[in-house]
Amino acid sequence: MATTNSSQSISMPLPIFYGSDYDLWGKKMMTLFKSQNLTDIVEKGLNKPTNISILEEAQQKELEVRKQKDASALYLIQQSLAITIFPRISEASTAKQAWDTLQKEFLGDYKVRTIRLQIPRRELENIKMKYSETVKDYHGRVKVVVNQTRSVGENVTDQRIVEKFLVSLTRK
């Protein structure tokens, strides 16, 4: 469970990552990080100076705050992983290390993402309404494919969706 930093304490269950649907889990986690003001730590890292002794008192306090945020973010990542996934990041000492490790393994690098994009892109191009299908059911199928396409980084405009939808309706 995660609690918010606001004056009202709201408990919420953490999204658990079991090894599939990384893109959906990642979006949920990024929303959680935003709600806890941890996004910067996860994306950019701690940026710990090499010589702490030369820092002014205010800078040292800021560093301590950033260390605490990093520990909180790392804890949230660790707690949101299934027991079978956790060993992949068990050696990570920062939230950024853990996040980057998971992202690289489950989302892939640019080439892998480009290849992964081809499947939903092709599915979107080829989707057609089945003769026995209602418009509502077809609309739901189109939305699923559009969301899959967007989740791997493709920009699908609303205009493109409407055009695709209207062109591929049956004459029924």
PDB file of C-alpha atoms in Angstrom:
ATOM      1  CA  MET A   1       0.000   0.000   0.000  1.00  0.00           C
ATOM      2  CA  ALA A   2       1.144   3.500  -0.760  1.00  0.00           C
ATOM      3  CA  THR A   3      -0.022   6.578   1.099  1.00  0.00           C
ATOM      4  CA  THR A   4      -0.196  10.073  -0.271  1.00  0.00           C
ATOM      5  CA  ASN A   5       1.841  12.988   1.049  1.00  0.00           C
ATOM      6  CA  SER A   6      -1.194  15.245   1.389  1.00  0.00           C
ATOM      7  CA  SER A   7      -2.826  16.138   4.688  1.00  0.00           C
ATOM      8  CA  GLN A   8      -5.410  13.434   4.084  1.00  0.00           C
ATOM      9  CA  SER A   9      -3.947   9.959   4.164  1.00  0.00           C
ATOM     10  CA  ILE A  10      -5.293   7.743   1.410  1.00  0.00           C
ATOM     11  CA  SER A  11      -4.080   4.179   1.153  1.00  0.00           C
ATOM     12  CA  MET A  12      -3.923   2.638  -2.277  1.00  0.00           C
ATOM     13  CA  PRO A  13      -2.758  -0.781  -3.407  1.00  0.00           C
ATOM     14  CA  LEU A  14       0.403  -0.840  -5.471  1.00  0.00           C
ATOM     15  CA  PRO A  15       0.144  -2.180  -9.010  1.00  0.00           C
ATOM     16  CA  ILE A  16       2.032  -5.476  -9.040  1.00  0.00           C
ATOM     17  CA  PHE A  17       4.224  -6.376 -12.003  1.00  0.00           C
ATOM     18  CA  TYR A  18       4.290 -10.105 -12.786  1.00  0.00           C
ATOM     19  CA  GLY A  19       6.369  -9.927 -15.955  1.00  0.00           C
ATOM     20  CA  SER A  20       3.780  -9.034 -18.584  1.00  0.00           C
ATOM     21  CA  ASP A  21       2.073  -5.798 -19.604  1.00  0.00           C
ATOM     22  CA  TYR A  22       5.070  -3.714 -18.550  1.00  0.00           C
ATOM     23  CA  ASP A  23       3.793  -0.677 -20.428  1.00  0.00           C
ATOM     24  CA  LEU A  24       0.564  -0.586 -18.401  1.00  0.00           C
ATOM     25  CA  TRP A  25       2.343  -1.225 -15.101  1.00  0.00           C
ATOM     26  CA  GLY A  26       4.911   1.452 -15.940  1.00  0.00           C
ATOM     27  CA  LYS A  27       2.215   4.054 -16.581  1.00  0.00           C
ATOM     28  CA  LYS A  28       0.534   3.236 -13.278  1.00  0.00           C
ATOM     29  CA  MET A  29       3.857   3.491 -11.466  1.00  0.00           C
ATOM     30  CA  MET A  30       4.695   6.828 -13.110  1.00  0.00           C
ATOM     31  CA  THR A  31       1.330   8.168 -11.944  1.00  0.00           C
ATOM     32  CA  LEU A  32       2.140   6.933  -8.442  1.00  0.00           C
ATOM     33  CA  PHE A  33       5.575   8.585  -8.600  1.00  0.00           C
ATOM     34  CA  LYS A  34       3.966  11.855  -9.719  1.00  0.00           C
ATOM     35  CA  SER A  35       1.487  11.703  -6.836  1.00  0.00           C
ATOM     36  CA  GLN A  36       4.395  11.283  -4.409  1.00  0.00           C
ATOM     37  CA  ASN A  37       6.620  13.898  -6.103  1.00  0.00           C
ATOM     38  CA  LEU A  38       9.204  11.221  -6.982  1.00  0.00           C
ATOM     39  CA  THR A  39       9.236  11.363 -10.792  1.00  0.00           C
ATOM     40  CA  ASP A  40      12.424  13.433 -11.011  1.00  0.00           C
ATOM     41  CA  ILE A  41      14.352  10.981  -8.811  1.00  0.00           C
ATOM     42  CA  VAL A  42      13.210   7.958 -10.827  1.00  0.00           C
ATOM     43  CA  GLU A  43      13.897   9.509 -14.236  1.00  0.00           C
ATOM     44  CA  LYS A  44      17.052  11.539 -13.546  1.00  0.00           C
ATOM     45  CA  GLY A  45      18.543   9.816 -10.521  1.00  0.00           C
ATOM     46  CA  LEU A  46      20.060  11.036  -7.295  1.00  0.00           C
ATOM     47  CA  ASN A  47      22.994  13.000  -8.790  1.00  0.00           C
ATOM     48  CA  LYS A  48      25.091  12.610  -5.677  1.00  0.00           C
ATOM     49  CA  PRO A  49      28.128  14.955  -5.619  1.00  0.00           C
ATOM     50  CA  THR A  50      31.560  13.354  -5.351  1.00  0.00           C
ATOM     51  CA  ASN A  51      32.734  15.530  -2.440  1.00  0.00           C
ATOM     52  CA  ILE A  52      29.935  16.044   0.061  1.00  0.00           C
ATOM     53  CA  SER A  53      32.166  17.883   2.557  1.00  0.00           C
ATOM     54  CA  ILE A  54      32.356  21.013   0.381  1.00  0.00           C
ATOM     55  CA  LEU A  55      28.575  21.417   0.199  1.00  0.00           C
ATOM     56  CA  GLU A  56      26.910  24.240   2.057  1.00  0.00           C
ATOM     57  CA  GLU A  57      24.411  23.360   4.779  1.00  0.00           C
ATOM     58  CA  ALA A  58      21.380  24.044   2.558  1.00  0.00           C
ATOM     59  CA  GLN A  59      22.847  21.842  -0.189  1.00  0.00           C
ATOM     60  CA  GLN A  60      23.490  19.046   2.318  1.00  0.00           C
ATOM     61  CA  LYS A  61      19.881  19.242   3.518  1.00  0.00           C
ATOM     62  CA  GLU A  62      18.663  19.136  -0.088  1.00  0.00           C
ATOM     63  CA  LEU A  63      20.855  16.090  -0.708  1.00  0.00           C
ATOM     64  CA  GLU A  64      19.352  14.358   2.336  1.00  0.00           C
ATOM     65  CA  VAL A  65      15.843  15.099   1.052  1.00  0.00           C
ATOM     66  CA  ARG A  66      16.783  13.668  -2.363  1.00  0.00           C
ATOM     67  CA  LYS A  67      18.286  10.560  -0.718  1.00  0.00           C
ATOM     68  CA  GLN A  68      15.044  10.044   1.201  1.00  0.00           C
ATOM     69  CA  LYS A  69      12.989  10.457  -1.981  1.00  0.00           C
ATOM     70  CA  ASP A  70      15.236   7.973  -3.770  1.00  0.00           C
ATOM     71  CA  ALA A  71      14.812   5.445  -0.966  1.00  0.00           C
ATOM     72  CA  SER A  72      11.035   5.932  -1.069  1.00  0.00           C
ATOM     73  CA  ALA A  73      10.905   5.471  -4.839  1.00  0.00           C
ATOM     74  CA  LEU A  74      13.128   2.376  -4.691  1.00  0.00           C
ATOM     75  CA  TYR A  75      10.911   0.940  -1.972  1.00  0.00           C
ATOM     76  CA  LEU A  76       7.785   1.496  -4.083  1.00  0.00           C
ATOM     77  CA  ILE A  77       9.406  -0.198  -7.071  1.00  0.00           C
ATOM     78  CA  GLN A  78      10.559  -3.145  -4.975  1.00  0.00           C
ATOM     79  CA  GLN A  79       7.161  -3.586  -3.332  1.00  0.00           C
ATOM     80  CA  SER A  80       5.348  -3.504  -6.657  1.00  0.00           C
ATOM     81  CA  LEU A  81       7.247  -6.457  -8.121  1.00  0.00           C
ATOM     82  CA  ALA A  82       6.209 -10.086  -7.975  1.00  0.00           C
ATOM     83  CA  ILE A  83       8.641 -12.349  -6.149  1.00  0.00           C
ATOM     84  CA  THR A  84       9.750 -13.822  -9.483  1.00  0.00           C
ATOM     85  CA  ILE A  85      10.658 -10.385 -10.893  1.00  0.00           C
ATOM     86  CA  PHE A  86      12.319  -8.844  -7.827  1.00  0.00           C
ATOM     87  CA  PRO A  87      15.703 -10.633  -8.220  1.00  0.00           C
ATOM     88  CA  ARG A  88      16.293  -8.696 -11.443  1.00  0.00           C
ATOM     89  CA  ILE A  89      16.639  -5.452  -9.470  1.00  0.00           C
ATOM     90  CA  SER A  90      17.787  -6.762  -6.091  1.00  0.00           C
ATOM     91  CA  GLU A  91      21.275  -5.305  -6.616  1.00  0.00           C
ATOM     92  CA  ALA A  92      20.001  -1.838  -7.591  1.00  0.00           C
ATOM     93  CA  SER A  93      20.914   0.758  -4.985  1.00  0.00           C
ATOM     94  CA  THR A  94      18.885   3.610  -6.483  1.00  0.00           C
ATOM     95  CA  ALA A  95      15.397   3.979  -7.883  1.00  0.00           C
ATOM     96  CA  LYS A  96      16.797   5.022 -11.269  1.00  0.00           C
ATOM     97  CA  GLN A  97      18.957   1.885 -11.485  1.00  0.00           C
ATOM     98  CA  ALA A  98      15.974  -0.329 -10.676  1.00  0.00           C
ATOM     99  CA  TRP A  99      13.656   1.522 -13.065  1.00  0.00           C
ATOM    100  CA  ASP A 100      16.170   1.511 -15.929  1.00  0.00           C
ATOM    101  CA  THR A 101      16.881  -2.209 -15.425  1.00  0.00           C
ATOM    102  CA  LEU A 102      13.196  -3.097 -15.639  1.00  0.00           C
ATOM    103  CA  GLN A 103      12.621  -0.774 -18.567  1.00  0.00           C
ATOM    104  CA  LYS A 104      15.509  -2.223 -20.545  1.00  0.00           C
ATOM    105  CA  GLU A 105      14.492  -5.818 -19.909  1.00  0.00           C
ATOM    106  CA  PHE A 106      10.749  -5.534 -20.373  1.00  0.00           C
ATOM    107  CA  LEU A 107      10.324  -2.570 -22.712  1.00  0.00           C
ATOM    108  CA  GLY A 108      13.552  -2.987 -24.645  1.00  0.00           C
ATOM    109  CA  ASP A 109      15.821  -0.565 -26.419  1.00  0.00           C
ATOM    110  CA  TYR A 110      14.875   1.490 -29.473  1.00  0.00           C
ATOM    111  CA  LYS A 111      15.186  -1.429 -31.925  1.00  0.00           C
ATOM    112  CA  VAL A 112      13.036  -3.711 -29.795  1.00  0.00           C
ATOM    113  CA  ARG A 113      10.383  -1.004 -29.324  1.00  0.00           C
ATOM    114  CA  THR A 114      10.358  -0.378 -33.075  1.00  0.00           C
ATOM    115  CA  ILE A 115       9.741  -4.064 -33.728  1.00  0.00           C
ATOM    116  CA  ARG A 116       7.113  -4.269 -30.972  1.00  0.00           C
ATOM    117  CA  LEU A 117       5.322  -1.317 -32.557  1.00  0.00           C
ATOM    118  CA  GLN A 118       4.826  -3.151 -35.853  1.00  0.00           C
ATOM    119  CA  ILE A 119       2.315  -5.654 -34.444  1.00  0.00           C
ATOM    120  CA  PRO A 120      -0.272  -3.199 -33.075  1.00  0.00           C
ATOM    121  CA  ARG A 121       0.341  -0.832 -36.005  1.00  0.00           C
ATOM    122  CA  ARG A 122      -0.458  -3.635 -38.483  1.00  0.00           C
ATOM    123  CA  GLU A 123      -3.434  -4.719 -36.389  1.00  0.00           C
ATOM    124  CA  LEU A 124      -4.799  -1.161 -36.450  1.00  0.00           C
ATOM    125  CA  GLU A 125      -4.377  -0.941 -40.220  1.00  0.00           C
ATOM    126  CA  ASN A 126      -6.082  -4.298 -40.823  1.00  0.00           C
ATOM    127  CA  ILE A 127      -8.944  -4.090 -38.339  1.00  0.00           C
ATOM    128  CA  LYS A 128     -12.376  -4.497 -39.905  1.00  0.00           C
ATOM    129  CA  MET A 129     -15.829  -4.761 -38.446  1.00  0.00           C
ATOM    130  CA  LYS A 130     -17.176  -8.301 -38.465  1.00  0.00           C
ATOM    131  CA  TYR A 131     -20.571  -8.759 -40.081  1.00  0.00           C
ATOM    132  CA  SER A 132     -22.076 -10.208 -36.890  1.00  0.00           C
ATOM    133  CA  GLU A 133     -20.534  -7.502 -34.685  1.00  0.00           C
ATOM    134  CA  THR A 134     -22.410  -4.534 -33.231  1.00  0.00           C
ATOM    135  CA  VAL A 135     -21.011  -1.028 -33.670  1.00  0.00           C
ATOM    136  CA  LYS A 136     -20.500  -0.846 -29.895  1.00  0.00           C
ATOM    137  CA  ASP A 137     -18.468  -4.082 -29.859  1.00  0.00           C
ATOM    138  CA  TYR A 138     -16.419  -2.971 -32.846  1.00  0.00           C
ATOM    139  CA  HIS A 139     -15.757   0.396 -31.225  1.00  0.00           C
ATOM    140  CA  GLY A 140     -14.492  -1.436 -28.133  1.00  0.00           C
ATOM    141  CA  ARG A 141     -12.152  -3.568 -30.249  1.00  0.00           C
ATOM    142  CA  VAL A 142     -10.815  -0.491 -32.043  1.00  0.00           C
ATOM    143  CA  LYS A 143     -10.169   1.243 -28.700  1.00  0.00           C
ATOM    144  CA  VAL A 144      -8.190  -1.762 -27.433  1.00  0.00           C
ATOM    145  CA  VAL A 145      -5.988  -1.783 -30.545  1.00  0.00           C
ATOM    146  CA  VAL A 146      -5.516   2.002 -30.413  1.00  0.00           C
ATOM    147  CA  ASN A 147      -4.493   1.823 -26.746  1.00  0.00           C
ATOM    148  CA  GLN A 148      -2.032  -0.989 -27.492  1.00  0.00           C
ATOM    149  CA  THR A 149      -0.582   1.057 -30.336  1.00  0.00           C
ATOM    150  CA  ARG A 150      -0.259   4.154 -28.168  1.00  0.00           C
ATOM    151  CA  SER A 151       1.287   2.188 -25.305  1.00  0.00           C
ATOM    152  CA  VAL A 152       4.293   1.268 -27.459  1.00  0.00           C
ATOM    153  CA  GLY A 153       4.861   4.861 -28.485  1.00  0.00           C
ATOM    154  CA  GLU A 154       2.872   5.391 -31.673  1.00  0.00           C
ATOM    155  CA  ASN A 155       1.011   8.687 -31.931  1.00  0.00           C
ATOM    156  CA  VAL A 156      -2.501   7.828 -33.087  1.00  0.00           C
ATOM    157  CA  THR A 157      -4.620  10.933 -33.646  1.00  0.00           C
ATOM    158  CA  ASP A 158      -8.337  11.048 -32.977  1.00  0.00           C
ATOM    159  CA  GLN A 159      -8.872  11.983 -36.624  1.00  0.00           C
ATOM    160  CA  ARG A 160      -7.071   8.821 -37.746  1.00  0.00           C
ATOM    161  CA  ILE A 161      -9.207   6.728 -35.389  1.00  0.00           C
ATOM    162  CA  VAL A 162     -12.459   8.235 -36.681  1.00  0.00           C
ATOM    163  CA  GLU A 163     -11.388   7.778 -40.309  1.00  0.00           C
ATOM    164  CA  LYS A 164     -10.349   4.178 -39.687  1.00  0.00           C
ATOM    165  CA  PHE A 165     -13.557   3.477 -37.816  1.00  0.00           C
ATOM    166  CA  LEU A 166     -15.850   4.917 -40.494  1.00  0.00           C
ATOM    167  CA  VAL A 167     -14.018   3.327 -43.424  1.00  0.00           C
ATOM    168  CA  SER A 168     -14.026  -0.135 -41.871  1.00  0.00           C
ATOM    169  CA  LEU A 169     -17.686  -0.328 -40.814  1.00  0.00           C
ATOM    170  CA  THR A 170     -19.796  -2.988 -42.509  1.00  0.00           C
ATOM    171  CA  ARG A 171     -22.781  -1.923 -44.610  1.00  0.00           C
ATOM    172  CA  LYS A 172     -25.149  -3.554 -42.157  1.00  0.00           C
TER     173      LYS A 172
END
